[in-house]
mmCIF file of C-alpha atoms in Angstrom:
data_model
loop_
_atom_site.group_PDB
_atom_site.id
_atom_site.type_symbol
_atom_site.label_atom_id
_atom_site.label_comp_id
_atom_site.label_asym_id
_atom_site.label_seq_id
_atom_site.Cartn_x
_atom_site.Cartn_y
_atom_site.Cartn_z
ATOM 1 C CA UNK L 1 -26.922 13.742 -1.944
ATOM 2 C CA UNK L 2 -24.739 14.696 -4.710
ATOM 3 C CA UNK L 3 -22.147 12.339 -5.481
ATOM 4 C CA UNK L 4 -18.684 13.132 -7.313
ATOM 5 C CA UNK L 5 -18.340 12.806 -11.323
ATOM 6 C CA UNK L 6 -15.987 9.901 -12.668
ATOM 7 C CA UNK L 7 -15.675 9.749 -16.641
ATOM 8 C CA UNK L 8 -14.130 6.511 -17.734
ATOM 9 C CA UNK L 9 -13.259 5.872 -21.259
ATOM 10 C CA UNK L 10 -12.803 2.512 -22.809
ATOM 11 C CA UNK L 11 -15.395 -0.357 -21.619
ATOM 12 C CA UNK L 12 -12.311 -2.926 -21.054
ATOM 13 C CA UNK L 13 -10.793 -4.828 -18.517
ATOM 14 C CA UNK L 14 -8.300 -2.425 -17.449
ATOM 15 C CA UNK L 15 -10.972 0.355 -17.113
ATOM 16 C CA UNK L 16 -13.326 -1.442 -15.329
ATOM 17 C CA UNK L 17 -10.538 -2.994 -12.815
ATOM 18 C CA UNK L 18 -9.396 1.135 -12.145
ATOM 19 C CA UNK L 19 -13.109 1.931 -11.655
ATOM 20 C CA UNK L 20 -14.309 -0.713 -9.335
ATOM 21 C CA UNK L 21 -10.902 0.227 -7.823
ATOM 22 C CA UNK L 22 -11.982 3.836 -6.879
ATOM 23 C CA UNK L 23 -15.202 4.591 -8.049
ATOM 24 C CA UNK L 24 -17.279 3.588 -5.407
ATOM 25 C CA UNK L 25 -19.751 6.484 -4.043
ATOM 26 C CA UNK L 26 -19.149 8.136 -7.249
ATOM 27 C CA UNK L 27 -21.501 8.544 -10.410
ATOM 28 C CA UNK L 28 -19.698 7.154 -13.193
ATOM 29 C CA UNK L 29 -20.217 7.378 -16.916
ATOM 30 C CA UNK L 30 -18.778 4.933 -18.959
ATOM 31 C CA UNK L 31 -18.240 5.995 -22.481
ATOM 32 C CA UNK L 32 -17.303 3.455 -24.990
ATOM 33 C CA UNK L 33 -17.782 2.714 -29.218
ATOM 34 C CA UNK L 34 -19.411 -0.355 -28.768
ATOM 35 C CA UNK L 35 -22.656 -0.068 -27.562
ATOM 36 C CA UNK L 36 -22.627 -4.083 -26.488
ATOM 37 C CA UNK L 37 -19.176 -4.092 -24.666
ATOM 38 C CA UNK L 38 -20.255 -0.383 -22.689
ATOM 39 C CA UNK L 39 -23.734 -1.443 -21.744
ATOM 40 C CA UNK L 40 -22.456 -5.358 -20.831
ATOM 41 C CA UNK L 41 -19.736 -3.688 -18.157
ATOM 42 C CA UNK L 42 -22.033 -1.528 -16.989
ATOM 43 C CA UNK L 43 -24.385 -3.945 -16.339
ATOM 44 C CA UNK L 44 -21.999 -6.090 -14.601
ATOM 45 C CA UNK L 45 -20.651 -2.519 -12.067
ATOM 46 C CA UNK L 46 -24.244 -1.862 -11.099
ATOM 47 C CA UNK L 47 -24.765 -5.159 -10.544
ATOM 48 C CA UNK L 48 -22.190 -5.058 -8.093
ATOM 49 C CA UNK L 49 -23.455 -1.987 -6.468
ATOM 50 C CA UNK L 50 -21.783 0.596 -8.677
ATOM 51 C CA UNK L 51 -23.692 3.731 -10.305
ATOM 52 C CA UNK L 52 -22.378 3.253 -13.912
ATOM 53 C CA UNK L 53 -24.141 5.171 -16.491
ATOM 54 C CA UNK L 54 -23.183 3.871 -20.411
ATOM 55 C CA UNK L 55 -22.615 6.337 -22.719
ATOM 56 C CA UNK L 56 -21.580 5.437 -26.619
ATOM 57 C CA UNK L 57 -18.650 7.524 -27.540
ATOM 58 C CA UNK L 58 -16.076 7.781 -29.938
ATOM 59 C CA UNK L 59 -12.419 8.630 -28.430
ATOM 60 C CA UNK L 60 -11.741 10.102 -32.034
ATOM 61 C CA UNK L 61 -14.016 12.515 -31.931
ATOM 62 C CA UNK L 62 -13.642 15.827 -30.230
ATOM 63 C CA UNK L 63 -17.341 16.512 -30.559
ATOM 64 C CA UNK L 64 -18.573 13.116 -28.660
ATOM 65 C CA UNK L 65 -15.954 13.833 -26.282
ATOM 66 C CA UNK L 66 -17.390 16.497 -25.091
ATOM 67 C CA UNK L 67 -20.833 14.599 -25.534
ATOM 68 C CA UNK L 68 -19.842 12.582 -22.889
ATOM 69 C CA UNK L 69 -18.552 15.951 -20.838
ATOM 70 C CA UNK L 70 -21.611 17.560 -21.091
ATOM 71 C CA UNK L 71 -23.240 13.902 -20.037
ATOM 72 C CA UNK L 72 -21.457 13.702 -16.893
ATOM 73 C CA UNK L 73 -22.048 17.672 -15.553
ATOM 74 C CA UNK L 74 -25.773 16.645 -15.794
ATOM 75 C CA UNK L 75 -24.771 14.679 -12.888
ATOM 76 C CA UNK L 76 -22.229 17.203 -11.372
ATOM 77 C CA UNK L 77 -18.957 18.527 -11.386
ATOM 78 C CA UNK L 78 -16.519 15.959 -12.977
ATOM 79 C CA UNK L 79 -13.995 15.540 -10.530
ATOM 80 C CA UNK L 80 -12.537 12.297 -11.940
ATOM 81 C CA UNK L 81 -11.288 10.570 -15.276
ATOM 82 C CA UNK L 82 -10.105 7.195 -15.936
ATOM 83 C CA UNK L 83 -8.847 6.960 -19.674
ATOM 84 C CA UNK L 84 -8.654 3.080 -20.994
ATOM 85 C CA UNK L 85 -9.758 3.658 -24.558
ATOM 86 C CA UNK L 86 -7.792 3.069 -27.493
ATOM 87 C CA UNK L 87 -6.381 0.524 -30.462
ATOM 88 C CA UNK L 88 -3.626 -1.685 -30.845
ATOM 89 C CA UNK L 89 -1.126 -2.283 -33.056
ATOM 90 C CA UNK L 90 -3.169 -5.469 -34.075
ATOM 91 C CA UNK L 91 -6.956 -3.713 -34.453
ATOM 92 C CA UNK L 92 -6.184 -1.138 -36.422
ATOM 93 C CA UNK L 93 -4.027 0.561 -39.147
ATOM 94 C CA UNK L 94 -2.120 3.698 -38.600
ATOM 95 C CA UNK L 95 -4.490 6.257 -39.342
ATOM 96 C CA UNK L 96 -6.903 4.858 -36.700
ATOM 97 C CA UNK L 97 -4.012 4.687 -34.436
ATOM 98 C CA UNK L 98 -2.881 8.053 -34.513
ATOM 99 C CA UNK L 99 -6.504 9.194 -34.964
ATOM 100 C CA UNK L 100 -7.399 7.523 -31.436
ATOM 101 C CA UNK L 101 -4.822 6.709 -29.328
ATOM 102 C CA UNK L 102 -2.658 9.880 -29.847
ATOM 103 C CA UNK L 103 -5.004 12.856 -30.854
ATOM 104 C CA UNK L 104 -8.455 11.290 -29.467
ATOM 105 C CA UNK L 105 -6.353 11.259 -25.734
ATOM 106 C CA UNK L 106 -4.572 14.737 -26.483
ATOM 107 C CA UNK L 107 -8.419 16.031 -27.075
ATOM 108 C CA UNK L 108 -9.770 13.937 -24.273
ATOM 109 C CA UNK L 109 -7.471 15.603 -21.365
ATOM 110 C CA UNK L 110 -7.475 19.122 -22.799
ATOM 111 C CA UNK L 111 -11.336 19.397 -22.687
ATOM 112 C CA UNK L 112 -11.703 17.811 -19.259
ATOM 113 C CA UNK L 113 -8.933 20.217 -17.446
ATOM 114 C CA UNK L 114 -11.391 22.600 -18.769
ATOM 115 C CA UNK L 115 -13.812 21.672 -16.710
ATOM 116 C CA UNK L 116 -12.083 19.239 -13.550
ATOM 117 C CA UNK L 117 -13.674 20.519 -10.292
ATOM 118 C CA UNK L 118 -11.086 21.307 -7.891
ATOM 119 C CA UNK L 119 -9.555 18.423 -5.812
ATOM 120 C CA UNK L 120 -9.924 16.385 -8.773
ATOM 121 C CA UNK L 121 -7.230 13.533 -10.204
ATOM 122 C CA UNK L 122 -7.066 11.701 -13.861
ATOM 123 C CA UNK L 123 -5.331 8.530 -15.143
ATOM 124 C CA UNK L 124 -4.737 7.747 -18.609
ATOM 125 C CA UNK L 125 -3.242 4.576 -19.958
ATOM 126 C CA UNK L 126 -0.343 4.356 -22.536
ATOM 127 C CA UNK L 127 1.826 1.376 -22.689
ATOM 128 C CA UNK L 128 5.074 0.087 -22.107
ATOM 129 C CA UNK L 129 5.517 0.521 -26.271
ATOM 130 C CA UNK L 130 6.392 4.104 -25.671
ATOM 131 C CA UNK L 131 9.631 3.267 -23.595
ATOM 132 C CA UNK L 132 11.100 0.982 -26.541
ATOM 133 C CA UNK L 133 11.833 2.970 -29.404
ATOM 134 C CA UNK L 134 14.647 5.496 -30.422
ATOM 135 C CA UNK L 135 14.810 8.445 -28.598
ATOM 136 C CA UNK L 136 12.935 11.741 -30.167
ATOM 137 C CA UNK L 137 14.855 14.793 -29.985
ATOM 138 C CA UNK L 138 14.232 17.358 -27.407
ATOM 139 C CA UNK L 139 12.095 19.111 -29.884
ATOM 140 C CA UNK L 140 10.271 16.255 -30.970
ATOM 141 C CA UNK L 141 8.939 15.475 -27.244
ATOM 142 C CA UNK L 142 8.232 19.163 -26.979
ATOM 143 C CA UNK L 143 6.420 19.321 -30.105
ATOM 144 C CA UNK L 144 4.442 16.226 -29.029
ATOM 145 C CA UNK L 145 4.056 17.804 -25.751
ATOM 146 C CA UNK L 146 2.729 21.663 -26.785
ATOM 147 C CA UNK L 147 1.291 21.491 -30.279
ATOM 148 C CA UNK L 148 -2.451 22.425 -30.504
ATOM 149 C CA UNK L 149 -5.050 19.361 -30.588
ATOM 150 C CA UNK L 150 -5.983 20.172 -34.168
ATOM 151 C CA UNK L 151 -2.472 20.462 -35.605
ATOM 152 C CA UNK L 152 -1.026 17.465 -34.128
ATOM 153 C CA UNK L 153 -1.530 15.135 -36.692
ATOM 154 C CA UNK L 154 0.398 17.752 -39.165
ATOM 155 C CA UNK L 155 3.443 17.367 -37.407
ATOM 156 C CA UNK L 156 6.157 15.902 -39.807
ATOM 157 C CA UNK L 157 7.455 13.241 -37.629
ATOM 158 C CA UNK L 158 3.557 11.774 -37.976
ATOM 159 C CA UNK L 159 3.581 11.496 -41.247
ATOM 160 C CA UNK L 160 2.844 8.519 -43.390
ATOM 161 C CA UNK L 161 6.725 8.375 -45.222
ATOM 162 C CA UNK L 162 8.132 8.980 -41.080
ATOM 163 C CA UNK L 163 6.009 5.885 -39.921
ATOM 164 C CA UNK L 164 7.064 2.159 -40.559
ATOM 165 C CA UNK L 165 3.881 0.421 -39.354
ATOM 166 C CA UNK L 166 1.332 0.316 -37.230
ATOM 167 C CA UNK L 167 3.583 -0.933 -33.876
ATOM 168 C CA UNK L 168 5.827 2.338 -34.577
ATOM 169 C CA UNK L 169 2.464 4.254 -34.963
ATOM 170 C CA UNK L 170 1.505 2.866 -31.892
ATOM 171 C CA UNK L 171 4.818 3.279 -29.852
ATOM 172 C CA UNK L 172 4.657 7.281 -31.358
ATOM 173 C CA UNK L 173 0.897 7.503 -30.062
ATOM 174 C CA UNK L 174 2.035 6.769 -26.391
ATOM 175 C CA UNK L 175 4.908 8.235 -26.199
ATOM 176 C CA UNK L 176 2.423 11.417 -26.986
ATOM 177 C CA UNK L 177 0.053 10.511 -24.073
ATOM 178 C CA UNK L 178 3.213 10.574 -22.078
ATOM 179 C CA UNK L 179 4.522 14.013 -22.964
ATOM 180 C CA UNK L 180 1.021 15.520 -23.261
ATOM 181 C CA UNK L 181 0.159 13.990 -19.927
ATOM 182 C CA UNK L 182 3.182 16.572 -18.868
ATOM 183 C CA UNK L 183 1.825 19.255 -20.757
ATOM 184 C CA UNK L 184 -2.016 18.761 -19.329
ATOM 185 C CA UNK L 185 -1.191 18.210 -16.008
ATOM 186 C CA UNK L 186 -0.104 22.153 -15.535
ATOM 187 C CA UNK L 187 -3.316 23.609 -16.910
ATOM 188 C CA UNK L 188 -5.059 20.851 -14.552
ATOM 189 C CA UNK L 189 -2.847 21.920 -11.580
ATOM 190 C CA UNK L 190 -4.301 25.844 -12.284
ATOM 191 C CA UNK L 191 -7.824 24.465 -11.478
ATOM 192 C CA UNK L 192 -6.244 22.524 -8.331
ATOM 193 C CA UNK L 193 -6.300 19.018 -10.019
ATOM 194 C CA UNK L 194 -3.819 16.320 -11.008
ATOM 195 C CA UNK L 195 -3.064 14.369 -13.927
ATOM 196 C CA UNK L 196 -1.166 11.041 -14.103
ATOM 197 C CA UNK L 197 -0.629 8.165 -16.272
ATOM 198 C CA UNK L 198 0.219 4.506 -16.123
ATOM 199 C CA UNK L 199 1.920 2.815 -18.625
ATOM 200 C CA UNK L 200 1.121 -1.270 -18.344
ATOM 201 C CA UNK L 201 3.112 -4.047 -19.916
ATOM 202 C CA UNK L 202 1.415 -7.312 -20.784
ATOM 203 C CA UNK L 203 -1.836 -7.343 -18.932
ATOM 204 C CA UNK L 204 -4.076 -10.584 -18.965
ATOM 205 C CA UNK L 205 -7.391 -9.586 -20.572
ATOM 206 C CA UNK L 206 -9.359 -11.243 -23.836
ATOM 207 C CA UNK L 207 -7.835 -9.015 -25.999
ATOM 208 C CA UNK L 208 -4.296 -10.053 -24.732
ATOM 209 C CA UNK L 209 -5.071 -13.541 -24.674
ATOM 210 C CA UNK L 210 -5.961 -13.395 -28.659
ATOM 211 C CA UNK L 211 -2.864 -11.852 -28.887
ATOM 212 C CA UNK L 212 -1.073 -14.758 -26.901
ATOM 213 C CA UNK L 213 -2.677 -17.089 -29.572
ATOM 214 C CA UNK L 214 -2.106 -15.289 -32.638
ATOM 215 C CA UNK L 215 0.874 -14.686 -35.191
ATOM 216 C CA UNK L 216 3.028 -12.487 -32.138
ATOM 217 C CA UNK L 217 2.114 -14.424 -29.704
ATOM 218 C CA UNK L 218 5.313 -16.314 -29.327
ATOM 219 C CA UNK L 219 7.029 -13.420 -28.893
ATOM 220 C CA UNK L 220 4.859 -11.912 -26.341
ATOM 221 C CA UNK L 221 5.199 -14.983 -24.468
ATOM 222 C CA UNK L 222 8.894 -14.831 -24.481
ATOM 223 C CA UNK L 223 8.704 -11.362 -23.406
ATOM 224 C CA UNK L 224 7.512 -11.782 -20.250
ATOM 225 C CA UNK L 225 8.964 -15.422 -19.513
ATOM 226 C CA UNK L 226 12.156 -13.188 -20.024
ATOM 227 C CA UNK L 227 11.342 -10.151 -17.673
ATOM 228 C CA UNK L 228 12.222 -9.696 -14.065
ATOM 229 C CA UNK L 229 8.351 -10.643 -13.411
ATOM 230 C CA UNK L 230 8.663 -13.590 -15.170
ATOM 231 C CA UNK L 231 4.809 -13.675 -15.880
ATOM 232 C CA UNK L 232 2.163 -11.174 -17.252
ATOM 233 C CA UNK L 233 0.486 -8.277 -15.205
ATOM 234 C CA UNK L 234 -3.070 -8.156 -14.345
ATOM 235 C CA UNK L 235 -5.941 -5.228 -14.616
ATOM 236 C CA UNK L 236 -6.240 -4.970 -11.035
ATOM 237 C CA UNK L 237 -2.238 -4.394 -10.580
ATOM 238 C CA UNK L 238 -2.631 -1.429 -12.504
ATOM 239 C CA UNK L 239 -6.027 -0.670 -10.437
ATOM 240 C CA UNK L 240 -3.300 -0.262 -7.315
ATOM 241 C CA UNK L 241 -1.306 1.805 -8.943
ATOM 242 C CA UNK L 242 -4.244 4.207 -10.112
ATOM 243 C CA UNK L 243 -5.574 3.973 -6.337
ATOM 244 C CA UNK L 244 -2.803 5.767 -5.236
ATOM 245 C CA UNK L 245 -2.601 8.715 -7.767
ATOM 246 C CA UNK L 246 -6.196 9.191 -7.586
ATOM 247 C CA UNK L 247 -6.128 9.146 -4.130
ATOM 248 C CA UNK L 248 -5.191 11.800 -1.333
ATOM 249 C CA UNK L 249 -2.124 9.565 -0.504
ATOM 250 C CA UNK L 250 -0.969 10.913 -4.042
ATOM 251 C CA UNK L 251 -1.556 14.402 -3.591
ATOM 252 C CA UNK L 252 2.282 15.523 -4.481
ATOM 253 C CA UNK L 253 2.159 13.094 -7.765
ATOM 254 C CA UNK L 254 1.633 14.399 -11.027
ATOM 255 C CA UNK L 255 2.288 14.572 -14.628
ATOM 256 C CA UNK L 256 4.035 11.255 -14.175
ATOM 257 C CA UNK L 257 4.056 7.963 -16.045
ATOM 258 C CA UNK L 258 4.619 4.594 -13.977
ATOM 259 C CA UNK L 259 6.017 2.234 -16.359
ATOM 260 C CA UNK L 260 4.470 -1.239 -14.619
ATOM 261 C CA UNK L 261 5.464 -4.096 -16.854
ATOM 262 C CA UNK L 262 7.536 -6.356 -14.827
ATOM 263 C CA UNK L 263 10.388 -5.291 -15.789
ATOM 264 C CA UNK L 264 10.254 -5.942 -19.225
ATOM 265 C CA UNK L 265 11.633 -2.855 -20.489
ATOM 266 C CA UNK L 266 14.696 -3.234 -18.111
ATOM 267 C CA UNK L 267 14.821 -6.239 -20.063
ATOM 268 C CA UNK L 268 15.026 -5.120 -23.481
ATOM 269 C CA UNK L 269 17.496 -2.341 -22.535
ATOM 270 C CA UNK L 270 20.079 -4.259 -20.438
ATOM 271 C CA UNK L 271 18.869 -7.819 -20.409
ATOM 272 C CA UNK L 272 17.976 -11.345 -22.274
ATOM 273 C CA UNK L 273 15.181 -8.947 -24.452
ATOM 274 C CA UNK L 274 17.792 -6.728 -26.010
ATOM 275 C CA UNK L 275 17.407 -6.542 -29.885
ATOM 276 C CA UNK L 276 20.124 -8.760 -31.549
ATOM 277 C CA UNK L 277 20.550 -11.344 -28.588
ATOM 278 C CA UNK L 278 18.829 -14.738 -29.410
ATOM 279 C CA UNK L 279 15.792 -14.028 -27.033
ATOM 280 C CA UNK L 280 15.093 -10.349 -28.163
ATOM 281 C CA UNK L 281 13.809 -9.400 -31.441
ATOM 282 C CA UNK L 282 14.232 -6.209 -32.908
ATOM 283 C CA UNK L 283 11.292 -3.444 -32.068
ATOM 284 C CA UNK L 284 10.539 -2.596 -35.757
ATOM 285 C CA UNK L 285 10.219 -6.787 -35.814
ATOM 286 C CA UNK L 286 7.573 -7.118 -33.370
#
């Protein structure tokens, strides 16, 4: 029996939490850079009773994007995509950043709404970081939004003199998957699919808790001592949220982005995070 296509990207905590979430009965294929962190999470999903199939990939590339596309058919139609991969403000300088996290994703949903079977849903991941910088003009978003995959790294406001460091790269780069996200989610709607995304605040995983014990991590500790949540998220709270968008119960949502971060950008706006008080710090600090 044929079983329904589910392309995840990113062998991480966050990925695998969506995945175990909702893709049981399904074949999955689990692209990631790192050979040992995509074969070691596959492992551990088939393990547990999952069909996970690894598959090395680079999120930067449009050709092993669709190296992974072409992958998954050989299984079936791809009716599903979970999108976890990326860098952070930490791993990587700007280049990489924009290179990955803001034209790798821009490439990754435009090739598979060519090709989502009908009935079909996909998730991406940005981040809270998006919400918490100056607003872009209309024009700006749109241009975010509409410009072809291969000129989007042209645009002026991505340039190298427009770009402070590699947190404002990184805060440019998902407010990108955001708008494109938008943009996508009408060409997937033509072949009858949805497109969502979530964007998490602090979530627990290794790479967070590195962060917790580096140079920032004070500050990421008073961020969410200080929001509403008072503590940090975890993978599989952002596995319920992408059960219900990739679910039927979720039929009417899409082209959204559910900001899940305990509150913390509520915080920064209108509470004991804003910039200036004595518990904030500015954004361009961080």
């Amino acid at each position: 029996m044929a079983k329904d296509v589910m392309l995840v990207t990113g062998a991480g905590q966050i990925s695998m939490a969506l995945a175990r979430r909702v893709g049981f009965g399904k074949k999955i294929v689990l692209g990631d850079k790192d050979p040992k962190n995509c074969e070691t999470i596959a492992k551990i999903m088939n393990d547990a009773g999952y069909d996970v199939e690894p598959f090395i990939m680079d999120l930067s590339s449009r050709e092993s994007i669709l190296a992974m596309i072409k992958k998954g058919q050989e299984f079936g139609e791809i009716k599903y995509l979970i999108n976890g991969a990326g860098v952070s403000p930490s791993q990587a300088p700007i280049e990489a950043i924009l290179k990955v996290d803001l034209y790798g994703t821009a490439v990754l949903l435009e090739e598979v709404g060519k090709v989502i079977a009908k009935g079909g849903a996909g998730v991406t991941i940005s981040s809270q970081s998006g919400w918490r910088m100056p607003q872009l003009t209309p024009e700006q978003d749109r241009q975010l939004a509409m410009t072809p995959t291969e000129e989007l790294l042209k645009l002026e406001i991505l340039q190298p003199d427009n770009i402070r460091d590699t947190l404002h790269a990184y805060q440019l780069a998902k407010r990108c998957n955001e708008k494109r996200v938008m943009y996508e989610c009408i060409r997937w709607g033509e072949r009858g699919a949805r497109l969502n995304d979530i964007a998490p605040g602090i979530i627990v995983t290794p790479l967070a808790v590195d962060e917790f014990n580096g140079p920032r991590g004070d500050f990421y500790k008073n961020m969410f001592a200080k929001c509403p949540a008072g503590r940090p998220g975890t993978a599989d709270e952002m596995a319920n949220i992408a059960e219900l968008l990739m679910s039927d119960a979720g039929a009417f949502i899409t082209g959204s982005t559910f900001l899940a971060d305990g509150g913390a950008t509520a915080s920064y706006y209108y509470g004991p995070l804003q910039p200036g008080l004595e518990t904030g710090m500015p954004e361009n600090k961080k």
